[in-house]
Structures are given as structure tokens and as C-alpha cells.
Coordinates of C-alpha atoms in Angstrom, one line a residue:
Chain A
X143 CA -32.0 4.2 -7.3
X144 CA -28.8 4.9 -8.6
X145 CA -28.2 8.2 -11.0
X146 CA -27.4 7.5 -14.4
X147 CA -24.7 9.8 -16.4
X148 CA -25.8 11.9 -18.7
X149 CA -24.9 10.6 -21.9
X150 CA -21.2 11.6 -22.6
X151 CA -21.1 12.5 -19.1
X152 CA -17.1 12.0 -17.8
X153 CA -17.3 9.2 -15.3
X154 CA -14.7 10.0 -13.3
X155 CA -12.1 7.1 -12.4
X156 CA -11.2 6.3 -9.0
X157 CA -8.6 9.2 -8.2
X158 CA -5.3 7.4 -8.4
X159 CA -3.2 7.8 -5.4
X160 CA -0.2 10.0 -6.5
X161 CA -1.2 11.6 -9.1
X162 CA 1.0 14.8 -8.9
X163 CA 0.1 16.5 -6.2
X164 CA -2.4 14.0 -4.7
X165 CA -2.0 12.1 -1.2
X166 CA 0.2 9.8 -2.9
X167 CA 3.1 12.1 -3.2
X168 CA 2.3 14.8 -0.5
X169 CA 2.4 11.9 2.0
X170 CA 6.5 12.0 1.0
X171 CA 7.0 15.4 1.4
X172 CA 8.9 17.0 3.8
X173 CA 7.3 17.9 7.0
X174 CA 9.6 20.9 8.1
X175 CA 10.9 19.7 11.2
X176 CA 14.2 21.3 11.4
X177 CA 13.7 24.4 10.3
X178 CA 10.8 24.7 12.6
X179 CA 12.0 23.5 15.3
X180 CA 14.9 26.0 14.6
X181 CA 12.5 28.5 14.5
X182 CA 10.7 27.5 17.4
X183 CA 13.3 26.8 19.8
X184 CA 14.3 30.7 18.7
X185 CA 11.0 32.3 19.1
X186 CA 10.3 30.1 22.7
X187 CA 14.6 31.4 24.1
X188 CA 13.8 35.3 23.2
X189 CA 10.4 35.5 23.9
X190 CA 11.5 33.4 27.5
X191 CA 14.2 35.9 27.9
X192 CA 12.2 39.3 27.6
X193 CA 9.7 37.9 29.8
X194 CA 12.0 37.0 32.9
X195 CA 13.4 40.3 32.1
X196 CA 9.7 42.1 32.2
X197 CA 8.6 40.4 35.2
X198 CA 11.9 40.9 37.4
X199 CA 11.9 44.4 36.3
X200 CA 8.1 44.8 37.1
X201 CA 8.8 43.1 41.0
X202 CA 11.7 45.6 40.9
X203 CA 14.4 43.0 41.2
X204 CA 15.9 43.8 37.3
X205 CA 17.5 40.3 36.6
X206 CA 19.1 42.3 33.5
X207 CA 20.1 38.9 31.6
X208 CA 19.6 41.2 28.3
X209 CA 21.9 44.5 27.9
X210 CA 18.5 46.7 28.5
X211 CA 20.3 49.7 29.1
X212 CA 22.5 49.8 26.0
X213 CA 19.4 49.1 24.0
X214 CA 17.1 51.8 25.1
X215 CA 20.7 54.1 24.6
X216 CA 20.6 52.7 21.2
X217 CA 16.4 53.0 20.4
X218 CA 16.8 56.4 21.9
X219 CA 19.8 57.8 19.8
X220 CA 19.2 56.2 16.4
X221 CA 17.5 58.1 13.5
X222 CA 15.2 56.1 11.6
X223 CA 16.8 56.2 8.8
X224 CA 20.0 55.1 10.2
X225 CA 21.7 52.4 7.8
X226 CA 21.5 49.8 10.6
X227 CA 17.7 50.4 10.8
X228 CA 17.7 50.0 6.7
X229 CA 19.8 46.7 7.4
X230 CA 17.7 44.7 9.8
X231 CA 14.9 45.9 8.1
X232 CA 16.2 44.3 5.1
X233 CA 17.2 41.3 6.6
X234 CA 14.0 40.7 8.8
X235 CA 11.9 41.4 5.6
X236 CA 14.6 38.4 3.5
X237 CA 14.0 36.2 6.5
X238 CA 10.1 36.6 6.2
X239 CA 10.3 35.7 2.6
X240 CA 12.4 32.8 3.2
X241 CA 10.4 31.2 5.9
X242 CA 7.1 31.7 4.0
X243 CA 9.2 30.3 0.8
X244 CA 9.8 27.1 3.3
X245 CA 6.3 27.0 4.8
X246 CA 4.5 27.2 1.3
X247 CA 6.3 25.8 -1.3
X248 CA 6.0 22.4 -1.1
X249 CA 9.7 20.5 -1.1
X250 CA 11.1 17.4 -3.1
X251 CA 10.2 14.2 -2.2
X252 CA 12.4 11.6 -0.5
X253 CA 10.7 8.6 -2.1
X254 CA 9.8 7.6 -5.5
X255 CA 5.6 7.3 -5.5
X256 CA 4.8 3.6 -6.9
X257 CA 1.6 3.4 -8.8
X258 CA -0.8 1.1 -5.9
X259 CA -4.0 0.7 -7.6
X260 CA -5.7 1.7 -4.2
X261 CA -6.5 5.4 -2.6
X262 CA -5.9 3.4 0.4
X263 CA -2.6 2.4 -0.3
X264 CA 0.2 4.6 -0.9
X265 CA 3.5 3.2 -1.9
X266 CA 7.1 4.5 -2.6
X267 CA 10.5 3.4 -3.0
X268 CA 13.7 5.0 -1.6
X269 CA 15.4 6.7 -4.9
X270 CA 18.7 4.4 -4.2
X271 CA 16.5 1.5 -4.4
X272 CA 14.8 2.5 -7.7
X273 CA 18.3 3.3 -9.1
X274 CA 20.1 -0.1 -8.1
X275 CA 16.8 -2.3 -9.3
X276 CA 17.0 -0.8 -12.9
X277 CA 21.2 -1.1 -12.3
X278 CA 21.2 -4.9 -11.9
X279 CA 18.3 -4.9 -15.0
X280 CA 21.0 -3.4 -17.4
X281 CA 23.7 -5.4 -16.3
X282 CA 21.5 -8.7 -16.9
X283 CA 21.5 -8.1 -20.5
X284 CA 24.0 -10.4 -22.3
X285 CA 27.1 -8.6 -23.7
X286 CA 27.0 -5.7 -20.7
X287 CA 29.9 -5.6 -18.9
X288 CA 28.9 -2.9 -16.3
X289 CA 26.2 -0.6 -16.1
X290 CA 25.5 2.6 -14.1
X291 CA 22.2 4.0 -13.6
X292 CA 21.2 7.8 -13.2
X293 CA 17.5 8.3 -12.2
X294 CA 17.3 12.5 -12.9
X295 CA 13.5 13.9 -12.4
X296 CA 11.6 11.9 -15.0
X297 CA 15.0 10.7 -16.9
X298 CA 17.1 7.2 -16.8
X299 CA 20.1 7.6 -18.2
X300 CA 21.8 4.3 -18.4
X301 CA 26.2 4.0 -19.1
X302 CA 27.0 0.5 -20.2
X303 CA 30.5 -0.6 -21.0
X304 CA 30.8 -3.4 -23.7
X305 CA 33.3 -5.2 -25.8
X306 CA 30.1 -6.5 -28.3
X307 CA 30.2 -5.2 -31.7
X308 CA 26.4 -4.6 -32.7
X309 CA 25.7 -1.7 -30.3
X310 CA 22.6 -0.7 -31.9
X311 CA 21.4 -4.2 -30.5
X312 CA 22.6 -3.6 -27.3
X313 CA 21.3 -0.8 -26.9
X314 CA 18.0 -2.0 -27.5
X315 CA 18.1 -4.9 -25.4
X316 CA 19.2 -2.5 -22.6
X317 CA 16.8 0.2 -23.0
X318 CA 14.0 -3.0 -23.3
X319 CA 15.0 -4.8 -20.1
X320 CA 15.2 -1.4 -17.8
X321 CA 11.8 -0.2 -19.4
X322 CA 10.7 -3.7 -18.8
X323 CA 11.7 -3.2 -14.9
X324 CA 10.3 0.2 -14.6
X325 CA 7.0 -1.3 -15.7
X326 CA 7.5 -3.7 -13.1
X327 CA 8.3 -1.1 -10.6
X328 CA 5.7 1.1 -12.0
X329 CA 6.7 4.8 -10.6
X330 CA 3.6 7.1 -10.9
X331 CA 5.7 9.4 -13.0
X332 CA 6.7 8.0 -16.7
X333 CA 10.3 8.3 -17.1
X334 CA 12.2 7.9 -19.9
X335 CA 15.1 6.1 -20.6
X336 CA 18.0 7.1 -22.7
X337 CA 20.8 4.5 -23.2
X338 CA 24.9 5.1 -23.5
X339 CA 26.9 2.5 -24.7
X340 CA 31.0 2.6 -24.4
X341 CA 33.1 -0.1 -26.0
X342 CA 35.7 -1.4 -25.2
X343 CA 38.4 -4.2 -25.4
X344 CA 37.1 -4.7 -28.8
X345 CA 39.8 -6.1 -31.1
X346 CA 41.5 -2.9 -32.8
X347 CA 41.1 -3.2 -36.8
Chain B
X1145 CA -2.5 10.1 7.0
X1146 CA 0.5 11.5 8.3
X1147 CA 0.2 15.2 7.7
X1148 CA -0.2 16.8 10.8
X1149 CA 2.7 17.7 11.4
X1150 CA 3.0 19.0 8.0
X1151 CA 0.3 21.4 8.7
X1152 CA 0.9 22.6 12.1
X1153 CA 4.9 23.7 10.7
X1154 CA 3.5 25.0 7.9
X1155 CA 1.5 26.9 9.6
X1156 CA 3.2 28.3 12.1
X1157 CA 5.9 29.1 9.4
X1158 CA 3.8 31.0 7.0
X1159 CA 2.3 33.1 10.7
X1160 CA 6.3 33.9 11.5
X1161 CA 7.4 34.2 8.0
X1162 CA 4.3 37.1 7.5
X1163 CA 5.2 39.1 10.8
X1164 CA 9.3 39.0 10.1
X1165 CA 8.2 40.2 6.1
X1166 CA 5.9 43.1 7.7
X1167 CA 8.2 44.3 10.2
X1168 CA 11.0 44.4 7.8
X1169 CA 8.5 46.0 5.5
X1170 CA 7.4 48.5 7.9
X1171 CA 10.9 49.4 9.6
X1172 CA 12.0 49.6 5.9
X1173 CA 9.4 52.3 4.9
X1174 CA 9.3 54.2 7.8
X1175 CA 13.2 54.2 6.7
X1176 CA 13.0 55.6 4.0
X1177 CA 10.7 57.7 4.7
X1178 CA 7.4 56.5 3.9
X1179 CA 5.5 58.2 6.3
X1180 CA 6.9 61.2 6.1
X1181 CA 9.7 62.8 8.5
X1182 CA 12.4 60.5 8.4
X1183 CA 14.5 62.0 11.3
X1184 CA 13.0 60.8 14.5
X1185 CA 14.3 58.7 16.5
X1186 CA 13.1 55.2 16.7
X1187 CA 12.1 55.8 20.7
X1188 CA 11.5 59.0 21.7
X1189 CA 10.9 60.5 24.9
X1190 CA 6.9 60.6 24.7
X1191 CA 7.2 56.9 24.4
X1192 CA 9.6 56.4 27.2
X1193 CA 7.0 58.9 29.0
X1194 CA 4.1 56.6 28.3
X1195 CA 5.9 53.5 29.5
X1196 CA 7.4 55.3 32.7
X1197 CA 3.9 56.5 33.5
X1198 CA 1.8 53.4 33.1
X1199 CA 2.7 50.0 34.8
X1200 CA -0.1 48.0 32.6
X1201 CA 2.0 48.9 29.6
X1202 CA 4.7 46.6 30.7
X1203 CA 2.1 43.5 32.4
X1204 CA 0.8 44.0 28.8
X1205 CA 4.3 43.0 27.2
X1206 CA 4.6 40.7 29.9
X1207 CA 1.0 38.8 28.5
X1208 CA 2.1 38.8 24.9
X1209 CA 5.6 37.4 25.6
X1210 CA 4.0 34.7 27.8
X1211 CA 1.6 33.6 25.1
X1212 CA 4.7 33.4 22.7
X1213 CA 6.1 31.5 25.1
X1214 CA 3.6 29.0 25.3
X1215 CA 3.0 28.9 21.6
X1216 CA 7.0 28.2 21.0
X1217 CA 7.0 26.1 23.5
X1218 CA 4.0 23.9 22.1
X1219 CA 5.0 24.2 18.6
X1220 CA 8.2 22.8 19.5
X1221 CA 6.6 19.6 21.6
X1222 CA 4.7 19.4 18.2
X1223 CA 7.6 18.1 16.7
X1224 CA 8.6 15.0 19.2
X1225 CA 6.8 11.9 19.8
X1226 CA 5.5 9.3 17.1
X1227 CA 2.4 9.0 16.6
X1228 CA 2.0 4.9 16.9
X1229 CA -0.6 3.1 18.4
X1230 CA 0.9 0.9 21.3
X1231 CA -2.3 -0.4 23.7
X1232 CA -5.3 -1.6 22.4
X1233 CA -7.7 0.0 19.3
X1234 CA -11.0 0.4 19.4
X1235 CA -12.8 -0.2 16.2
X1236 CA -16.5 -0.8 14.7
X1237 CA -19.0 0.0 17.1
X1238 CA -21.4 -2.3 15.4
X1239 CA -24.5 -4.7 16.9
X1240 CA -21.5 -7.1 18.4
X1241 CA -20.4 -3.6 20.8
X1242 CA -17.1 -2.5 20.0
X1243 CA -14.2 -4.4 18.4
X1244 CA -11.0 -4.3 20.2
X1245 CA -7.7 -5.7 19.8
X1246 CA -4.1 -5.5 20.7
X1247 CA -2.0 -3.3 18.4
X1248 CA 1.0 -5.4 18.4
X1249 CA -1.1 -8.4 17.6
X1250 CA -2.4 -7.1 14.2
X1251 CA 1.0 -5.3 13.4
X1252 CA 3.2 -9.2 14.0
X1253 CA 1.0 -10.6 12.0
X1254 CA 1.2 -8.3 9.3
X1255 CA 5.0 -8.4 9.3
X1256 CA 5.1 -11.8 9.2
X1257 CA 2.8 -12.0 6.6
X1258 CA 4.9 -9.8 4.6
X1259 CA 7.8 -11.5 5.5
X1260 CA 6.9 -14.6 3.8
X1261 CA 6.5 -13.2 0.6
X1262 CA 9.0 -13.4 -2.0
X1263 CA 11.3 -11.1 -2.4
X1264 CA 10.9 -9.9 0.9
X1265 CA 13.7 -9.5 3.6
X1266 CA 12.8 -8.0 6.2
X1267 CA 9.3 -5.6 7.5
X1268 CA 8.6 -3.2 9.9
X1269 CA 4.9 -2.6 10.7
X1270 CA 3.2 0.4 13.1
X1271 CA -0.2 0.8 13.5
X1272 CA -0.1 4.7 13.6
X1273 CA -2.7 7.5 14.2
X1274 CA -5.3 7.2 16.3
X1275 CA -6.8 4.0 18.7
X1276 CA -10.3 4.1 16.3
X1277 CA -9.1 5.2 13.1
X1278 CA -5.3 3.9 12.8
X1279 CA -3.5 3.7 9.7
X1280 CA -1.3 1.4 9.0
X1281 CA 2.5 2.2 8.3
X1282 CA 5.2 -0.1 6.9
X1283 CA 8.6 -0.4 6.1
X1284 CA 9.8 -3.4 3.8
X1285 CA 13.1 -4.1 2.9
X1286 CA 13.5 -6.3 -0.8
X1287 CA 16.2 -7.9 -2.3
X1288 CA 16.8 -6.2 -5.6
X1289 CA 15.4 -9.0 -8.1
X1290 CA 11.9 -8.9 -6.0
X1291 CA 8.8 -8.9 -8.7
X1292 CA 7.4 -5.5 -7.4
X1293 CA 4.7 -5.8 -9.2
X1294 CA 3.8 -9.4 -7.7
X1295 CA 4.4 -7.7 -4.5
X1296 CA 2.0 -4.8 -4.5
X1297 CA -0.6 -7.3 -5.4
X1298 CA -0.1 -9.5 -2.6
X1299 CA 0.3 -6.7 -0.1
X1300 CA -3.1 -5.1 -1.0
X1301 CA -5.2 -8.1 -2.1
X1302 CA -3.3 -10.6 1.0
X1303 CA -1.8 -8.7 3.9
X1304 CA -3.7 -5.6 3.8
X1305 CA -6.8 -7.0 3.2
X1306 CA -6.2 -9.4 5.5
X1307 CA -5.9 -7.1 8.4
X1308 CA -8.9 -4.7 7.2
X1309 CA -11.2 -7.8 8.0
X1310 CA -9.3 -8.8 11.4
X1311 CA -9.9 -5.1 12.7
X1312 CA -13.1 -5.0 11.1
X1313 CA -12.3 -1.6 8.3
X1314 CA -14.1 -0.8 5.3
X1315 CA -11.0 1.6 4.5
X1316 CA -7.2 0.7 6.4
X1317 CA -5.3 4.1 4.9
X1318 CA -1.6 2.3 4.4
X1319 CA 2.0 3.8 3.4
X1320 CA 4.6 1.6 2.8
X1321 CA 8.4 2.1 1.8
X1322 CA 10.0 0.2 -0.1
X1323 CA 14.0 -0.3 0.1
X1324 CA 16.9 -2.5 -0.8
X1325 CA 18.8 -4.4 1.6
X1326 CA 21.9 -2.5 1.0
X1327 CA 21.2 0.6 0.9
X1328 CA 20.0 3.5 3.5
X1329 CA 16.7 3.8 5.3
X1330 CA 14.3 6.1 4.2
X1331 CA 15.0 9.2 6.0
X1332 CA 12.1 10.0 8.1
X1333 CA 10.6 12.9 6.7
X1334 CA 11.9 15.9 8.2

């Protein structure tokens, strides 16, 4: 038997893929590959180093690939509060900060999400895509000349060059038509668009 | 889906990130004198002593650098290889036994499925994941006009559907990316 909500009970909708911060965007997110394998390939050489450089100095054949000597010179005949021990300290700590900055925050995405009607299905377009698609929309509109499209976070800013009179007009046939193809396109976040009209070739009066 | 990756870097970053931050930290305190005297020097001769004096000291370093190498060494192989599906998968293990089929069979039928829809240019389609519980990853170029809209549909109530029956799959997870013919590939993610 199947449970019945409480009355005024939320039923909660079927969680739309890419919502912010659902599958549907995290699947576009950066993975960290290059820094990581920057950091790996770093971490594997020095710790590969030190140990052919234990190990050879343990079989008592010192392979001395790393300036040991001037090292132990140096541990032996620095204060602690030398500047250079403030320095790396510094830096080491900065470089902790910044890896755990890359590791946790969580990085722009590469693709726009598209709204897919299905957890299942996650969809997104390549933001050069997105921007031509609502390009060739404004330049369909009668009277545009040329148009450029600017897709900024949840913005559209749309220039259009004109030699029509009414721009008011324009501008809302414009704004209409590119709304009209985001709808189509349907981007899981709303953007807004904002319209700029320059005349010109008009007859001079 | 495709997150593994994610997770294992991210990982493995926050780990390195914490130890750089607390040695910094550390080095910086005991710098500036934290704990106390701040005029020693940062090996002294009782430490040289107790390494001189006992060999397991140095086998002990030798361990711990060999474990970092093998972490490094696998964190790095983490980062190669696709994770496509190229022999057969191995679905349902219902009454009938198991369900196999090829994995290039389902994904050519898929792209040529999407092929033929309008709009559509050209598809790329990998089965991806795992041999019983693939997902299903696509790459579709459209021409700039293409009725996005009419698309989506088809793909998820045609194509997609389409192969969920053939490899017998209440849930096929699917990410698909969509791009114009003249502009640049999606960037895997990096």
C-alpha cells in the first residue's frame, strides 16, 4: 500500500538534473588533472630520489644524486629562526592553502548545463555554441544588420548595428527572438538578456 | 557518472594541500618562536647522534619514501586511460541468464540514430564505466538553426530509450555535449 502525504505535505518533484550544484553541473566541472598530475609527478621524482639515495647510502654504496652533504651543513648551522627557515615556511604554508583552495573549491564549468527533463540525462552545450545559436537568432530579426553576442554568468548582452529608425521596435523584436531561442535552448540557469542597438547609415536630418 | 577521477585528485590534493599548510605552519611557529627557545638549530647533534646510532632509523625513512612512491606513482596512473567500454557488457541477470552484447554494437547504433535527426551533423558515442553498469557518453555536433528543444526530446524519448531496452536498463545514466560545427570541441575536462 502506498503512503499517502500528509495533507500539505511537500511532494517533492523529481530532483532536476542541474540544479546548481546537482549531478547536472558537477558532471562539467573540472576534474584537476593537471595540477595533480603536476603534483604527483613532483611528490613520485623527490620522494624516488631520497629513496635511491637512503638505500644506496644504507648498502654503503652513497649514489649521492642529492647534495646530502651541503644539506646536513646547512640543517646543522641554521638557527631556527633564520629568515630562510621563516621563508619556506611561508611559502610551504601558501602552497598548502593553494592546493587545498584547488582540491576544494569547486571550479567553473566548461559547458553550459541544458535543462533534460531526466536525472538520467545530463546535457550541456559548449559556451561558443550557446553564444553563436543566440548570434544567428538576433541577426534573423528584420532590420539587424549585424549582431554580437556576449553570454556573461547569467547575462546576454546583445550589440546590433541598424540603419532602422524605430529602435524601440527593434529592440524588442531582438530581445523577443533571442529569449525565444534561449527557451529553445533552455540553459538550467535563467539568464537575462539586455539589448544594445547602434544606428547607423541612417539618413542625416 | 564520471567523477572518479574528480574524487581521487581531490583527494589527494586536499591530503598534500593539509601536510604542505602544517609544515609551513609548524616550521613557521617554531620560527618565531612558538615553542619557546628560538635559537637552536634546526638539526642538532643529539639528532645526528640518534640517526648515526640506529640503522632502523634510516630503513624507516626508506619505508615511508617507498609508500610515497607508490602512492605518486598510482595517483599519477590515475590520471591516464579512459574509462570506455570496448568488449562485451554484461547486463540483467534476470530468468533469461545474463544479457550480453557488444559494446560497439549498441554505441553505432546509437550514433546513427542520432545522426539521422535533424539538425544533427555529426555524433560520437562511448559506452563508458563499467561492463554491468555502463553509462552512456555522447558527443553531437549541430548546425546552429537545430530545434534544441525537438532534439532533447528525441534523444531521451527515441535514441536513449531505445538503447535502455536493447541492453535491457531500467536507468542508462547519459551525458551528452552539445556543439556547433564550427567551433571547438569540448575540452575534456581537465
Amino acid at each position: 500500500m502506498t503512503s499517502v502525504p500528509a495533507p500539505g505535505a511537500h511532494v517533492s518533484a523529481p530532483a532536476q538534473s542541474g540544479a546548481p550544484g546537482s549531478r547536472g553541473t558537477r558532471a562539467f566541472r573540472p576534474r584537476r588533472m593537471i595540477t595533480s598530475m603536476i603534483v604527483a609527478l613532483l611528490l613520485t621524482a623527490a620522494a624516488v630520489l631520497g629513496l635511491v639515495e637512503v638505500l644506496s647510502a644504507l648498502f654503503g654504496r652513497p649514489v649521492n644524486v642529492l647534495p646530502v652533504r651541503q644539506g646536513a651543513n646547512w640543517l646543522r648551522s641554521t638557527p631556527w629562526n633564520d629568515p630562510a627557515v621563516i621563508t619556506t615556511g611561508v611559502v610551504l604554508a601558501l602552497l598548502g592553502l593553494l592546493l587545498l583552495a584547488l582540491a576544494l573549491l569547486p571550479g567553473r564549468t566548461r559547458m553550459v548545463p541544458l535543462v533534460s527533463d531526466d536525472p538520467d540525462l545530463i546535457l550541456g552545450a559548449t559556451p561558443r555554441s550557446v553564444n553563436q545559436m543566440l548570434g544567428v537568432a538576433a541577426r534573423d530579426v528584420s532590420g539587424v544588420s549585424s549582431a554580437r553576442t556576449r553570454v556573461r554568468g547569467k547575462k546576454v548582452r546583445v550589440d546590433v548595428d541598424t540603419s532602422v529608425q524605430d529602435t524601440d521596435d527593434l529592440r524588442n523584436r531582438v530581445t523577443e527572438a533571442v529569449e525565444a531561442r534561449l527557451a529553445n535552448l533552455q540553459p538550467l540557469q535563467k539568464h537575462r538578456v539586455k539589448v544594445n542597438i547602434r544606428r547607423h547609415g541612417g539618413r542625416l536630418r | 557518472m564520471n567523477r572518479h577521477k574528480s574524487h581521487i585528485n581531490r583527494t589527494a590534493l586536499t591530503l598534500v594541500g593539509l601536510v604542505l599548510l602544517a609544515a609551513g605552519a609548524l616550521a613557521l611557529a617554531k620560527a618565531l618562536g612558538a615553542f619557546g627557545r628560538r635559537t637552536g638549530h634546526l638539526m642538532t647533534p643529539a639528532m645526528e647522534r640518534f640517526a648515526a646510532q640506529h640503522q632502523w632509523f634510516w630503513w624507516a625513512v626508506a619505508a615511508g619514501l617507498l609508500v610515497l612512491v607508490v602512492l605518486g606513482l598510482s595517483w599519477l596512473l590515475a590520471q591516464g586511460g579512459s574509462d570506455r567500454v570496448r568488449g562485451g557488457l554484461h547486463l540483467a541477470d534476470g530468468p533469461d541468464g545474463v544479457t550480453r552484447m557488444n559494446a560497439g554494437a549498441a554505441t553505432d547504433a546509437v550514433t546513427s540514430e542520432l545522426k539521422a535527426l535533424p539538425g544533427v551533423q555529426d555524433a560520437h558515442t562511448t559506452l563508458a564505466g563499467t561492463p554491468d553498469k555502463p553509462y552512456l557518453r555522447v558527443n553531437v555536433t549541430i548546425d546552429e538553426s537545430t530545434d534544441v528543444a525537438s532534439f532533447r526530446t528525441r534523444l531521451r524519448n527515441h535514441v536513449i530509450a531505445r538503447l535502455r531496452t536493447a541492453l535491457e536498463l531500467d536507468h542508462l545514466q547519459s551525458l551528452v555535449r552539445l556543439r556547433l560545427a564550427n567551433t571547438p570541441k569540448p575540452r575534456d575536462l581537465a
